[in-house]
Structures are given as structure tokens and as C-alpha cells.
Amino acid sequence: MRDRRYADDELLSLSGIQHFCFCRRQWALIHVERQWEDNLRTTEGHFLHERVDDPFFSESRGDVVISRAFPLVSYTLGFYGVADVIEYIRSEDGIVLPGYEGLWRIHPVEYKRGKPKIDERDEVQLCAQAMCLEEMFAVGVETGDFYYNEIRRRVPLRLTNELRERVVSLSEEMHDHFRKGITPAAESSKNCTYCSLVDVCMPKLTQKKISVERYVRKHVRDACANDI
Amino acid sequence: MRKLLNTLYVTTPESYLLRDGENVVVKVNSEERFRIPIHNLEGIVCLGYMGASPQLMRLCADNNVGLSFLTPSGRFLARVHGRVRGNVLLRRTQYRVADNAGESVNIARCFIIGKIVNCRTVLGRSLRDHGDAIRCDTIRSVDALLIENLQSIDDCTNSDSLRGIEGNCAKFYFGALDELILKQKDDFFITERNRRPPRDNMNALLSFLYTLLAHDVESALETVGLDPYVGFFHTDRPGRPGLALDLMEELRPFMADRLALNLVNLKQVKGSDFVRKENGGVLMTDTGKKEILGAWQKRKQDPITHPYLKEKIPVGLIPYVQAMLLARFLRGDIDGYPPFFMN
């Protein structure tokens, strides 16, 4: 058992790691500033998860038991959250599952609206989920799956040491930002077009060269110079 | 930029508002009169004494739609809103700045600079457009006083002297406003600003427009997570939305005063839209209110280019953008609060 590093009220939302990885300012706007705006993409995400996130719906298909909306926590990473789907797969090197005979291996599945991303934001999220499960069940979790709605297919993920280290360092950075209440400046990119928070973020604003003082002075000067 | 949504103004006092699925339904005598999906709404303002179902209140709270109740004369009564939005750190900064006289007056100066510059623009615009029909000397002498006060703001480091400047400018400005009324002079005139109750038609018209603006500004501040009741210029008084009043200062000339002048000069409102009561107070008739609400809604759709952001936005989003800029300044994203200057 690893050290219990974070207290209950220090836990951060696990799903935030994907925002943080994608754009630190986006994460801060959602989790520090508590601003959230829906757009087409986020709404599609909600609809997809409405079906996935029913905690009272569980099923078993022979050698696979499926549990939905599984609550997660890790005091080592300082995360709490909900896994879309946990599959328990019958396996000799698995653990005991109450109510079921035999041994079962834990396999998380994360549902995504779009398609596989070129960056690692989905991967760190699923890896963080797996690390929560490892801490909760005291077992190793080696693999997980994404289900991408746009390509309607599963994509497997191997949880490498490299990925785990990345999760740990992101979690540390997130806690540091959160403690200090920092909202980092924007790094305007083409991603901003797809971001539902673009109007709240005002990415151009934090990169503006002209100072407010100059803006005000200019208008006052113009006002005083011109006769009406 | 964010999309400008509609505000639903309900003026029939017998109306009852309820929810049907994701729709707001207005019933009069149990008969459906109007229906609109909640997603098209930014706010609902009820003028008069009418009811709304708790289910509707919940629908509004869930969708961040402000629901306000006003008296028939437009005085604010109550509003229903959901959980407090936004960042506790932002609100703490707001309170800390409000408690600090020096920091407060720095922001307050921006509101008042915005106000005086915009008042000048209103005077200047009329002078340009109707120079032959008005007494230009009067306007010019008032304008000179405004400029004088504007220049003295730079050295103004305490809020009492700033209040003095603001008071002087308001007096000069409202003194000149009468000159800008070109038509229906028998029915519309203004010698000074008065309220509670407004004692002439023009003051009643301005009061009504200010109420509409206040509602929008308050909602905008809440949307970005600021506390509308804690101001930097207006001191705290229970029940008074100090910050909303602060932010209104720079917006009044452009969003309300100019519209009032247009309504009168284009004869969209008439003397018959107002009724004088025995106590000297002036009330507005239902037809008058409807006319003004229509014009207000239409005005909010007009596009402008924001002077600081250089982005095209509808007039109705100005309160939201200014509230956002204020929040962004308090959170350290920009080096000051950029007031809205009309052009």
C-alpha cells in the first residue's frame, strides 16, 4: 500500500486531467474558475454518457461482468471520479469478485465521443483511472480500452511505466495550480476553435500587447482633444 | 463571441408561467398564450404581479436563465437564480479590492471616465446630426465643463472627490439633455434627473430603460461569477446592487439615454403613453411599455465593434463583455479594467 498523500478535501476531479493535458487554462477555467459552457461537442458527450452512466445497470456475458459508472478514488494521485465501464474478465490471475464465482481481472473502458486523439489527453485519463483501480483493489491493471463513438470501435491501451509517470507528474502540477488558484495565460492555437470555453477564456485577451492604461488614455486624450 | 439570447418580458399581470418539458409556457386564464424553448432564453422579466411554477423556476435555475419579478412600474422586487456561479477566489478578490480604498478608486475612475466620455459622445452626436435645430452654445458650454471634469479625474485619488465629479457631470449632462429633445417638446422635457417617482415623462422613460439595463448588468455580473452587490464606486447598502450600478455608469449614455432620445425624436413613444398621478409621479401605460420593450430588444441586436476587443458583438452583449473584462482584470489576466467607449 502506497502512502496516503492527499486528504479528502484535496481530491481533484479525475476527468480534469484530460483538460489539463489539452490546455492548462481550460482546466483552470473549469475547475478553478468554475466556468463551464456547453457546445455541440460537450452536449454530444453528455448524450453518449447518459447511456453509459447508469450505475444500476450491470450485466454479465459469460466470462465478462460489466459494471457501469464505477466510482473511483486515489489518495496517492489525489483524484476522484467515475469510470464509464469496468469490465471484470474471468482470468486465473484475477481477484475474487463478491457474488461471482471464480477469479476476475479488472479492465476499465472509457467512452469517448470523437475519435482517437493525436495527443495523450485520453491516454492519461484512462491510465489515471487504472491507477485508481489498482489502489482501490490492490491489484495490477495492465490494459484498458477506449470506445470511440465516431469510429464505433474499441482501441486498446497498454499502461506503460512512461504513461504512469506522466500521470503522476500531471497530477502534481494540477494540485500545485489548484492550491495557488492560478489561471494560466492562454496559448492561442487552432484548438481554441473547438473549445467550448473560448468565449469565457478570451485567449486573445491574455496575449494582448496594448495595455489597458494606454487604451483608456488614448480615449480620454481623443475626447479632450476633439471639439464636438 | 457568446451568442446573444432573448429576454422574455411578460407584461400581462394575469399571466402564469410554467414548464412543459424544456419549454417555458405563458398562460393567461389557463389558456396557453406563448411557448418558447428555454435554450433560446437568457432571462425572463415579469412586469406586474404574476406567478410562476416551482418547476419553471427549476428549469430557469438549471439553464442559468435569470427570472426577475418587477412591479408594474418596473421597480425590482425579486429574482430567482440557481447556485452561485463562478469562482470563490474571484469573489474574494472582489471583496478585498472593494475593501481597499486605493484599489477601489482606481477601478471606479475607469467607470466614471467611461461615463463622461460617453456622455460627451451623446452630446456630440446630436450636435453633428442636428446642429441646425438645437442651441449649440448650450451644448458646447456643457461639453467644456465635462472635459474639465474629465481632466481632473487623473488626479483624483479618493472616492468622495470622484463622487463629486460624477455628480457635477451628471447635473451638467442632464441639464443639456433637454436640448437634444427635438420633437414633441410639450410632452417631453427634462430639467434635472429625478426618480421615486419620476416627475416627468422623460424621467419616467429613462427610469424604465435604466431598470432594464440594471437587470441585464446584474445578470451579466452573476454569469461571470462576480457579486453584483459589492461595488467599488457605490458603497454597500443592503438591497442595492452596488457593482451593477458601478458598471452601469459607463453604459447608461449609450444603451439607455440615446435610445430614449431616439424613441422621442422618432415619435415611437408619445405623451399618451404616460399618465400623471395625483402625487406628481408619472407612470407608463401598458402600450408604452410594450413599445419600449420592443425597441430595447431590437436595439440589443444591433452590431457594434467593441473598442477594446476589436470584435464584432451585438449591443446586448456589452454588459456581459464588460463584466467578463472586469472579472479578467480582477483575476490578473489584464492590467486594468477597460471601460466601454461608444463611438
Coordinates of C-alpha atoms in Angstrom, one line a residue:
Chain A
M1 CA 0.0 0.0 0.0
R2 CA 1.4 3.3 -1.0
D3 CA 1.3 6.5 1.2
R4 CA -1.9 8.3 1.6
R5 CA -0.8 11.6 0.3
Y6 CA -3.9 13.6 -0.2
A7 CA -6.8 14.3 2.2
D8 CA -10.4 14.0 1.1
D9 CA -10.9 17.7 0.5
E10 CA -7.8 17.9 -1.6
L11 CA -9.0 15.5 -4.2
L12 CA -9.5 16.8 -7.7
S13 CA -11.8 15.6 -10.4
L14 CA -10.0 12.9 -12.4
S15 CA -11.6 13.8 -15.6
G16 CA -9.8 17.2 -15.3
I17 CA -6.5 15.5 -16.3
Q18 CA -7.7 15.4 -19.9
H19 CA -8.5 19.1 -19.9
F20 CA -5.2 19.9 -18.1
C21 CA -3.3 17.9 -20.6
F22 CA -5.1 19.6 -23.5
C23 CA -4.9 23.1 -22.2
R24 CA -4.0 24.2 -18.7
R25 CA -6.1 27.3 -18.9
Q26 CA -9.1 25.3 -20.0
W27 CA -8.7 23.1 -16.9
A28 CA -8.3 26.2 -14.7
L29 CA -11.4 27.8 -16.1
I30 CA -13.5 24.7 -15.4
H31 CA -12.0 23.6 -12.1
V32 CA -10.7 26.8 -10.5
E33 CA -12.9 29.5 -12.0
R34 CA -15.9 27.1 -12.2
Q35 CA -16.9 28.3 -15.6
W36 CA -18.5 25.8 -17.9
E37 CA -20.1 26.4 -21.3
D38 CA -21.7 23.6 -23.3
N39 CA -21.3 23.5 -27.1
L40 CA -22.2 20.9 -29.7
R41 CA -19.3 18.6 -28.7
T42 CA -19.9 18.6 -25.0
T43 CA -23.6 18.0 -25.5
E44 CA -22.9 15.1 -27.7
G45 CA -20.6 13.8 -25.0
H46 CA -23.4 14.1 -22.4
F47 CA -25.8 12.2 -24.6
L48 CA -23.3 9.4 -25.1
H49 CA -22.6 9.2 -21.4
E50 CA -26.3 9.2 -20.4
R51 CA -26.4 5.6 -21.6
V52 CA -23.1 4.6 -20.3
D53 CA -23.5 6.2 -16.9
D54 CA -26.3 4.2 -15.4
P55 CA -24.9 2.8 -12.1
F56 CA -27.8 0.4 -11.6
F57 CA -27.4 -1.3 -14.9
S58 CA -25.0 -4.1 -14.8
E59 CA -24.8 -7.2 -16.9
S60 CA -22.7 -10.3 -17.4
R61 CA -21.9 -12.0 -20.6
G62 CA -20.4 -15.4 -19.7
D63 CA -16.8 -14.6 -18.9
V64 CA -17.3 -10.8 -18.7
V65 CA -19.1 -8.9 -15.9
I66 CA -19.8 -5.3 -16.7
S67 CA -20.2 -2.6 -14.1
R68 CA -21.1 1.0 -15.2
A69 CA -20.5 4.4 -13.6
F70 CA -18.0 3.0 -11.2
P71 CA -16.8 5.4 -8.5
L72 CA -13.0 5.9 -8.4
V73 CA -10.6 7.4 -5.9
S74 CA -6.9 7.6 -5.4
Y75 CA -5.3 9.2 -2.4
T76 CA -1.9 8.8 -4.0
L77 CA -2.8 10.8 -7.1
G78 CA -5.4 12.9 -5.3
F79 CA -8.1 12.1 -7.8
Y80 CA -11.8 11.1 -7.6
G81 CA -14.0 10.3 -10.4
V82 CA -16.3 7.8 -12.2
A83 CA -15.2 5.2 -14.6
D84 CA -17.7 4.7 -17.5
V85 CA -17.4 1.0 -17.6
I86 CA -15.3 -1.6 -15.6
E87 CA -15.2 -5.0 -17.1
Y88 CA -14.3 -8.0 -14.9
I89 CA -12.9 -10.6 -17.2
R90 CA -12.6 -14.2 -16.0
S91 CA -8.9 -14.9 -15.6
E92 CA -6.8 -17.2 -13.5
D93 CA -4.6 -14.4 -12.2
G94 CA -7.6 -12.3 -11.2
I95 CA -9.2 -11.3 -7.9
V96 CA -12.3 -12.5 -6.1
L97 CA -15.5 -10.7 -7.0
P98 CA -18.3 -10.7 -4.5
G99 CA -21.3 -12.5 -5.8
Y100 CA -19.5 -14.2 -8.6
E101 CA -17.6 -17.5 -8.7
G102 CA -14.0 -17.7 -9.9
L103 CA -11.3 -15.1 -10.3
W104 CA -11.6 -11.9 -12.4
R105 CA -9.3 -9.4 -14.0
I106 CA -10.1 -5.7 -13.9
H107 CA -10.3 -3.9 -17.2
P108 CA -11.5 -0.3 -17.5
V109 CA -13.3 1.0 -20.6
E110 CA -13.7 4.7 -21.3
Y111 CA -16.3 6.0 -23.7
K112 CA -15.3 8.9 -26.0
R113 CA -17.4 11.0 -28.3
G114 CA -14.9 11.5 -31.0
K115 CA -12.0 9.5 -32.5
P116 CA -8.5 8.7 -31.2
K117 CA -6.6 11.9 -30.4
I118 CA -3.1 12.7 -31.6
D119 CA -2.1 13.9 -28.2
E120 CA -2.1 11.9 -25.0
R121 CA -5.0 13.5 -23.2
D122 CA -7.3 10.5 -23.4
E123 CA -4.5 8.1 -22.5
V124 CA -3.5 9.9 -19.3
Q125 CA -7.2 9.9 -18.2
L126 CA -7.6 6.2 -18.7
C127 CA -4.2 5.5 -17.1
A128 CA -5.2 7.6 -14.1
Q129 CA -8.4 5.6 -13.8
A130 CA -6.5 2.3 -13.9
M131 CA -4.2 3.6 -11.2
C132 CA -7.2 4.4 -9.0
L133 CA -8.4 0.9 -9.5
E134 CA -5.0 -0.5 -8.6
E135 CA -5.1 1.4 -5.4
M136 CA -8.7 0.5 -4.6
F137 CA -8.3 -3.2 -5.3
A138 CA -4.6 -3.6 -4.6
V139 CA -4.0 -5.3 -7.9
G140 CA -2.2 -4.5 -11.0
V141 CA -4.2 -3.2 -14.0
E142 CA -2.2 -3.6 -17.3
T143 CA -4.6 -2.7 -20.0
G144 CA -7.8 -0.7 -20.7
D145 CA -9.9 0.1 -23.7
F146 CA -11.3 3.2 -25.3
Y147 CA -14.6 3.1 -27.1
Y148 CA -14.6 5.9 -29.7
N149 CA -18.1 6.7 -30.8
E150 CA -17.1 8.3 -34.1
I151 CA -15.3 5.2 -35.4
R152 CA -17.6 2.9 -33.3
R153 CA -14.7 0.7 -32.4
R154 CA -12.6 -0.2 -29.3
V155 CA -9.0 0.9 -29.2
P156 CA -6.8 -0.9 -26.6
L157 CA -4.3 0.9 -24.4
R158 CA -1.3 -0.6 -22.7
L159 CA -0.5 1.2 -19.4
T160 CA 3.3 1.7 -19.7
N161 CA 5.6 3.0 -17.0
E162 CA 6.2 6.1 -19.1
L163 CA 2.4 6.8 -19.2
R164 CA 2.1 6.3 -15.4
E165 CA 4.9 8.7 -14.7
R166 CA 3.3 11.2 -16.9
V167 CA 0.0 10.9 -14.9
V168 CA 1.9 11.4 -11.6
S169 CA 3.7 14.5 -12.8
L170 CA 0.4 15.9 -14.3
S171 CA -1.4 15.3 -11.0
E172 CA 1.3 17.0 -9.0
E173 CA 1.2 20.0 -11.3
M174 CA -2.6 20.1 -11.1
H175 CA -2.6 20.1 -7.3
D176 CA 0.0 22.8 -7.3
H177 CA -2.0 25.1 -9.6
F178 CA -5.2 24.4 -7.7
R179 CA -3.6 25.2 -4.3
K180 CA -2.4 28.5 -5.7
G181 CA -5.6 29.2 -7.5
I182 CA -3.8 30.0 -10.7
T183 CA -5.4 30.5 -14.0
P184 CA -2.6 30.3 -16.5
A185 CA -2.5 32.6 -19.5
A186 CA -3.9 31.3 -22.8
E187 CA -1.8 29.8 -25.5
S188 CA -3.9 30.6 -28.5
S189 CA -3.9 27.7 -31.0
K190 CA -6.2 26.1 -33.5
N191 CA -7.6 24.0 -30.7
C192 CA -9.3 27.2 -29.4
T193 CA -11.8 26.9 -32.3
Y194 CA -13.2 23.6 -30.9
C195 CA -13.1 24.7 -27.2
S196 CA -16.5 25.3 -25.6
L197 CA -14.9 27.8 -23.3
V198 CA -13.4 30.1 -25.9
D199 CA -15.8 33.0 -25.1
V200 CA -15.0 32.8 -21.4
C201 CA -11.3 32.3 -21.9
M202 CA -10.8 35.1 -24.4
P203 CA -7.5 33.7 -25.5
K204 CA -6.5 36.8 -27.4
L205 CA -7.1 38.9 -24.3
T206 CA -4.3 37.4 -22.2
Q207 CA -1.9 37.9 -25.1
K208 CA -2.9 41.4 -25.9
K209 CA 0.0 43.7 -26.4
I210 CA -1.8 47.0 -25.8
S211 CA -2.1 47.9 -22.1
V212 CA -5.5 48.9 -20.7
E213 CA -3.9 52.1 -19.4
R214 CA -2.9 53.1 -22.9
Y215 CA -6.3 52.2 -24.2
V216 CA -8.0 54.4 -21.6
R217 CA -5.5 57.3 -22.0
K218 CA -6.0 57.2 -25.8
H219 CA -9.7 57.5 -25.5
V220 CA -9.5 60.3 -22.9
R221 CA -7.0 62.2 -25.0
D222 CA -9.2 61.9 -28.1
A223 CA -12.2 63.0 -26.1
C224 CA -10.4 66.0 -24.7
A225 CA -8.7 67.0 -28.0
N226 CA -11.7 66.9 -30.2
D227 CA -14.3 69.7 -30.1
I228 CA -17.7 68.4 -30.5
Chain B
M1 CA -18.3 35.6 -29.1
R2 CA -21.1 34.2 -27.0
K3 CA -24.5 34.2 -28.6
L4 CA -27.0 36.8 -27.6
L5 CA -30.1 35.1 -26.4
N6 CA -33.6 36.7 -25.9
T7 CA -35.1 38.0 -22.8
L8 CA -38.7 37.3 -22.4
Y9 CA -40.7 40.2 -21.0
V10 CA -44.1 39.3 -19.6
T11 CA -46.3 42.3 -19.2
T12 CA -49.8 40.9 -18.8
P13 CA -50.4 40.8 -15.0
E14 CA -52.8 37.8 -15.2
S15 CA -50.1 35.6 -16.8
Y16 CA -48.9 32.4 -15.1
L17 CA -45.6 30.9 -16.2
L18 CA -45.0 27.2 -16.2
R19 CA -42.8 24.5 -17.5
D20 CA -43.6 21.9 -20.2
G21 CA -40.6 19.7 -20.9
E22 CA -37.9 22.1 -22.0
N23 CA -40.3 24.9 -22.8
V24 CA -41.4 28.0 -20.9
V25 CA -45.2 28.4 -21.3
V26 CA -47.1 31.6 -20.6
K27 CA -50.8 31.0 -19.7
V28 CA -53.4 33.7 -19.3
N29 CA -56.6 32.5 -17.6
S30 CA -55.4 28.9 -18.0
E31 CA -55.2 29.4 -21.7
E32 CA -51.8 29.0 -23.4
R33 CA -50.6 32.2 -25.0
F34 CA -47.0 31.7 -25.7
R35 CA -44.4 29.0 -25.6
I36 CA -40.6 29.1 -26.1
P37 CA -37.8 26.6 -25.6
I38 CA -35.6 27.6 -22.6
H39 CA -32.5 27.3 -24.7
N40 CA -33.5 30.4 -26.6
L41 CA -33.7 32.5 -23.4
E42 CA -31.2 34.4 -21.4
G43 CA -33.6 35.9 -18.9
I44 CA -37.3 36.2 -18.1
V45 CA -38.6 39.5 -16.7
C46 CA -42.1 39.6 -15.2
L47 CA -43.5 43.1 -15.0
G48 CA -46.6 43.1 -12.8
Y49 CA -47.8 40.7 -10.2
M50 CA -47.9 37.2 -11.7
G51 CA -47.0 33.7 -10.8
A52 CA -44.5 31.1 -11.9
S53 CA -44.4 27.4 -11.0
P54 CA -41.6 26.0 -9.0
Q55 CA -40.9 23.6 -11.8
L56 CA -40.3 26.6 -14.1
M57 CA -38.0 28.2 -11.5
R58 CA -36.0 25.0 -11.5
L59 CA -35.8 25.0 -15.3
C60 CA -34.5 28.5 -15.2
A61 CA -32.0 27.7 -12.5
D62 CA -30.7 24.7 -14.3
N63 CA -30.2 26.6 -17.5
N64 CA -28.8 29.8 -15.9
V65 CA -31.8 31.8 -17.0
G66 CA -32.4 34.8 -14.7
L67 CA -36.0 35.1 -13.6
S68 CA -36.9 38.5 -12.2
F69 CA -40.1 40.0 -10.8
L70 CA -40.7 43.7 -11.1
T71 CA -43.6 45.9 -10.0
P72 CA -45.9 47.1 -12.8
S73 CA -43.9 50.4 -12.7
G74 CA -40.7 48.5 -13.2
R75 CA -39.3 48.6 -9.7
F76 CA -37.3 45.5 -8.9
L77 CA -38.9 43.0 -6.5
A78 CA -37.1 39.7 -6.5
R79 CA -35.2 37.3 -8.7
V80 CA -34.8 33.6 -8.7
H81 CA -31.4 32.2 -9.6
G82 CA -29.6 28.9 -9.2
R83 CA -26.5 28.1 -7.3
V84 CA -23.9 30.9 -7.0
R85 CA -21.8 30.7 -10.1
G86 CA -18.1 31.0 -10.6
N87 CA -15.0 31.2 -8.6
V88 CA -14.8 31.8 -4.9
L89 CA -11.3 33.2 -5.4
L90 CA -12.7 35.8 -7.8
R91 CA -15.3 36.9 -5.3
R92 CA -12.7 37.1 -2.6
T93 CA -10.5 39.3 -4.8
Q94 CA -13.6 41.4 -5.5
Y95 CA -14.3 41.9 -1.8
R96 CA -10.6 42.6 -1.0
V97 CA -10.4 45.2 -3.7
A98 CA -13.7 46.7 -2.5
D99 CA -12.3 47.0 1.0
N100 CA -9.2 48.7 -0.3
A101 CA -10.0 52.4 -0.9
G102 CA -7.0 52.9 -3.2
E103 CA -7.6 49.9 -5.4
S104 CA -11.4 50.6 -5.5
V105 CA -11.0 54.2 -6.6
N106 CA -8.7 53.1 -9.5
I107 CA -11.4 50.9 -10.9
A108 CA -14.1 53.4 -10.1
R109 CA -12.2 56.0 -12.1
C110 CA -12.5 53.8 -15.1
F111 CA -16.2 53.6 -14.8
I112 CA -16.6 57.3 -14.5
I113 CA -14.1 58.1 -17.3
G114 CA -16.2 55.8 -19.4
K115 CA -19.4 57.6 -18.4
I116 CA -18.2 61.1 -19.0
V117 CA -16.6 60.3 -22.4
N118 CA -19.8 58.5 -23.4
C119 CA -22.0 61.4 -22.2
R120 CA -19.8 63.7 -24.4
T121 CA -20.3 61.4 -27.3
V122 CA -24.1 61.5 -26.9
L123 CA -24.0 65.3 -26.9
G124 CA -21.5 65.4 -29.8
R125 CA -23.6 63.1 -31.9
S126 CA -26.7 65.2 -31.6
L127 CA -24.7 68.3 -32.4
R128 CA -23.4 66.8 -35.6
D129 CA -26.7 65.4 -36.7
H130 CA -29.0 68.2 -35.7
G131 CA -26.7 71.2 -35.3
D132 CA -29.2 73.5 -37.0
A133 CA -32.1 72.6 -34.8
I134 CA -30.5 72.9 -31.3
R135 CA -28.8 75.6 -29.3
C136 CA -25.2 74.6 -30.0
D137 CA -23.8 77.1 -27.5
T138 CA -25.5 75.5 -24.5
I139 CA -24.2 72.1 -25.5
R140 CA -20.7 73.3 -26.1
S141 CA -20.5 75.0 -22.8
V142 CA -21.7 71.9 -21.0
D143 CA -19.2 69.9 -23.0
A144 CA -16.4 72.2 -21.9
L145 CA -17.4 71.5 -18.3
L146 CA -17.4 67.8 -18.9
I147 CA -13.9 67.9 -20.4
E148 CA -12.7 70.0 -17.4
N149 CA -14.0 67.4 -15.0
L150 CA -12.7 64.5 -17.1
Q151 CA -9.2 66.0 -16.9
S152 CA -9.4 66.4 -13.2
I153 CA -10.2 62.7 -12.7
D154 CA -6.5 61.8 -13.3
D155 CA -5.5 63.5 -10.0
C156 CA -8.5 62.1 -8.2
T157 CA -7.4 59.6 -5.6
N158 CA -10.3 59.4 -3.2
S159 CA -13.8 58.2 -3.9
D160 CA -15.5 61.2 -2.3
S161 CA -14.0 63.6 -4.8
L162 CA -14.7 61.2 -7.6
R163 CA -18.3 61.1 -6.5
G164 CA -18.2 64.9 -6.5
I165 CA -17.0 64.9 -10.1
E166 CA -19.6 62.3 -11.1
G167 CA -22.4 64.3 -9.5
N168 CA -21.3 67.5 -11.2
C169 CA -21.1 65.9 -14.6
A170 CA -24.5 64.2 -14.3
K171 CA -26.0 67.6 -13.4
F172 CA -24.4 69.3 -16.4
Y173 CA -25.3 66.5 -18.7
F174 CA -28.9 66.2 -17.7
G175 CA -29.2 69.9 -17.9
A176 CA -28.1 69.7 -21.6
L177 CA -30.2 66.7 -22.5
D178 CA -33.3 68.8 -22.9
E179 CA -31.7 70.4 -25.9
L180 CA -31.4 67.0 -27.6
I181 CA -35.2 66.5 -27.5
L182 CA -36.2 67.7 -30.9
K183 CA -39.7 66.6 -31.3
Q184 CA -42.8 66.5 -29.0
K185 CA -41.3 69.2 -26.8
D186 CA -44.6 69.8 -25.0
D187 CA -44.7 66.2 -23.8
F188 CA -41.0 65.5 -23.3
F189 CA -38.6 67.8 -21.5
I190 CA -36.0 67.3 -18.8
T191 CA -34.6 69.9 -16.4
E192 CA -33.0 67.5 -14.0
R193 CA -32.8 63.8 -13.3
N194 CA -35.4 62.7 -10.8
R195 CA -36.9 59.4 -9.7
R196 CA -39.0 57.8 -7.0
P197 CA -41.2 58.8 -8.6
P198 CA -40.1 60.3 -11.8
R199 CA -41.9 63.6 -12.2
D200 CA -42.0 64.0 -16.0
N201 CA -42.3 61.8 -19.0
M202 CA -38.7 61.9 -19.9
N203 CA -37.6 60.9 -16.4
A204 CA -40.1 58.1 -16.4
L205 CA -38.8 56.8 -19.7
L206 CA -35.2 57.0 -18.5
S207 CA -36.1 55.2 -15.3
F208 CA -37.7 52.4 -17.2
L209 CA -34.7 51.9 -19.5
Y210 CA -32.3 52.0 -16.6
T211 CA -34.3 49.3 -14.9
L212 CA -34.0 47.1 -18.0
L213 CA -30.3 47.8 -18.2
A214 CA -29.8 47.1 -14.5
H215 CA -31.4 43.7 -15.0
D216 CA -29.1 42.9 -17.8
V217 CA -26.0 44.1 -16.0
E218 CA -26.8 42.2 -12.8
S219 CA -27.3 39.0 -14.8
A220 CA -24.1 39.6 -16.6
L221 CA -22.1 40.0 -13.4
E222 CA -23.6 36.9 -12.0
T223 CA -22.9 34.9 -15.1
V224 CA -19.2 35.6 -14.8
G225 CA -19.2 34.9 -11.1
L226 CA -19.0 38.4 -9.6
D227 CA -21.1 39.6 -6.7
P228 CA -23.4 42.3 -8.1
Y229 CA -24.0 43.7 -4.6
V230 CA -20.4 44.6 -3.8
G231 CA -19.3 47.7 -5.7
F232 CA -16.1 49.8 -6.0
F233 CA -17.8 53.2 -6.5
H234 CA -21.2 52.7 -5.0
T235 CA -20.9 51.9 -1.3
D236 CA -22.5 48.9 0.2
R237 CA -26.2 49.3 1.1
P238 CA -28.4 46.2 1.8
G239 CA -30.5 45.6 -1.2
R240 CA -28.5 47.8 -3.6
P241 CA -26.6 46.1 -6.3
G242 CA -23.5 48.3 -6.0
L243 CA -21.4 46.7 -8.6
A244 CA -24.2 46.6 -11.1
L245 CA -24.7 50.3 -10.6
D246 CA -21.0 50.9 -11.0
L247 CA -20.8 49.1 -14.3
M248 CA -24.0 50.8 -15.4
E249 CA -22.4 54.3 -15.2
E250 CA -20.4 53.9 -18.4
L251 CA -23.3 52.1 -20.2
R252 CA -26.2 54.5 -19.4
P253 CA -25.5 57.1 -22.1
F254 CA -25.0 54.6 -24.9
M255 CA -27.5 51.9 -24.0
A256 CA -30.3 53.9 -22.4
D257 CA -30.1 57.7 -23.0
R258 CA -29.5 57.5 -26.7
L259 CA -32.4 55.1 -27.1
A260 CA -34.7 57.3 -25.0
L261 CA -33.8 60.3 -27.3
N262 CA -34.4 58.2 -30.4
L263 CA -37.8 57.0 -29.1
V264 CA -38.9 60.5 -28.5
N265 CA -37.4 62.1 -31.6
L266 CA -38.7 59.4 -33.9
K267 CA -42.1 59.6 -32.1
Q268 CA -42.1 56.0 -31.2
V269 CA -43.3 56.9 -27.8
K270 CA -45.9 59.6 -27.3
G271 CA -47.3 61.7 -24.5
S272 CA -50.3 59.5 -24.3
D273 CA -48.1 56.6 -23.2
F274 CA -47.6 58.3 -19.9
V275 CA -50.1 59.1 -17.1
R276 CA -49.5 61.6 -14.3
K277 CA -50.7 60.6 -10.9
E278 CA -52.0 62.9 -8.2
N279 CA -48.8 62.9 -6.3
G280 CA -46.9 64.3 -9.3
G281 CA -45.4 61.0 -10.2
V282 CA -45.5 59.7 -13.8
L283 CA -46.4 56.2 -14.8
M284 CA -46.2 54.4 -18.1
T285 CA -49.1 52.7 -19.8
D286 CA -49.0 49.1 -21.0
T287 CA -48.9 50.1 -24.6
G288 CA -46.0 52.5 -23.8
K289 CA -44.1 49.8 -22.0
K290 CA -44.6 47.3 -24.9
E291 CA -43.3 49.8 -27.4
I292 CA -40.2 50.5 -25.3
L293 CA -39.5 46.8 -24.7
G294 CA -39.8 46.1 -28.4
A295 CA -37.3 48.9 -29.1
W296 CA -35.0 47.7 -26.4
Q297 CA -34.9 44.2 -27.7
K298 CA -34.3 45.4 -31.2
R299 CA -31.6 47.7 -30.1
K300 CA -29.8 44.8 -28.4
Q301 CA -29.5 43.0 -31.7
D302 CA -27.6 45.9 -33.4
P303 CA -24.0 45.0 -34.1
I304 CA -21.1 47.2 -32.9
T305 CA -17.3 46.7 -32.8
H306 CA -16.1 46.5 -29.2
P307 CA -13.5 49.3 -28.8
Y308 CA -11.1 47.2 -26.7
L309 CA -11.6 43.7 -28.1
K310 CA -12.0 44.9 -31.6
E311 CA -14.5 42.2 -32.1
K312 CA -18.0 42.5 -33.6
I313 CA -20.7 41.9 -31.0
P314 CA -24.4 42.8 -30.6
V315 CA -25.2 45.7 -28.3
G316 CA -27.0 43.3 -25.9
L317 CA -23.7 41.6 -25.1
I318 CA -21.9 44.7 -23.9
P319 CA -22.8 44.2 -20.3
Y320 CA -21.6 40.6 -20.4
V321 CA -18.3 41.6 -22.1
Q322 CA -17.7 44.4 -19.6
A323 CA -18.4 42.0 -16.7
M324 CA -16.1 39.5 -18.2
L325 CA -13.3 42.1 -18.7
L326 CA -13.8 43.2 -15.1
A327 CA -13.5 39.6 -13.8
R328 CA -10.5 39.0 -16.1
F329 CA -8.8 42.1 -14.6
L330 CA -9.5 41.0 -11.0
R331 CA -8.0 37.6 -11.8
G332 CA -4.9 39.2 -13.2
D333 CA -5.3 38.4 -16.9
I334 CA -5.2 42.1 -17.9
D335 CA -3.5 45.1 -16.4
G336 CA -6.6 47.2 -15.9
Y337 CA -10.3 47.5 -16.4
P338 CA -11.1 48.7 -20.0
P339 CA -14.3 50.7 -19.9
F340 CA -16.7 50.7 -22.8
F341 CA -16.3 53.7 -25.0
M342 CA -19.0 54.3 -27.6
N343 CA -18.0 55.8 -31.0

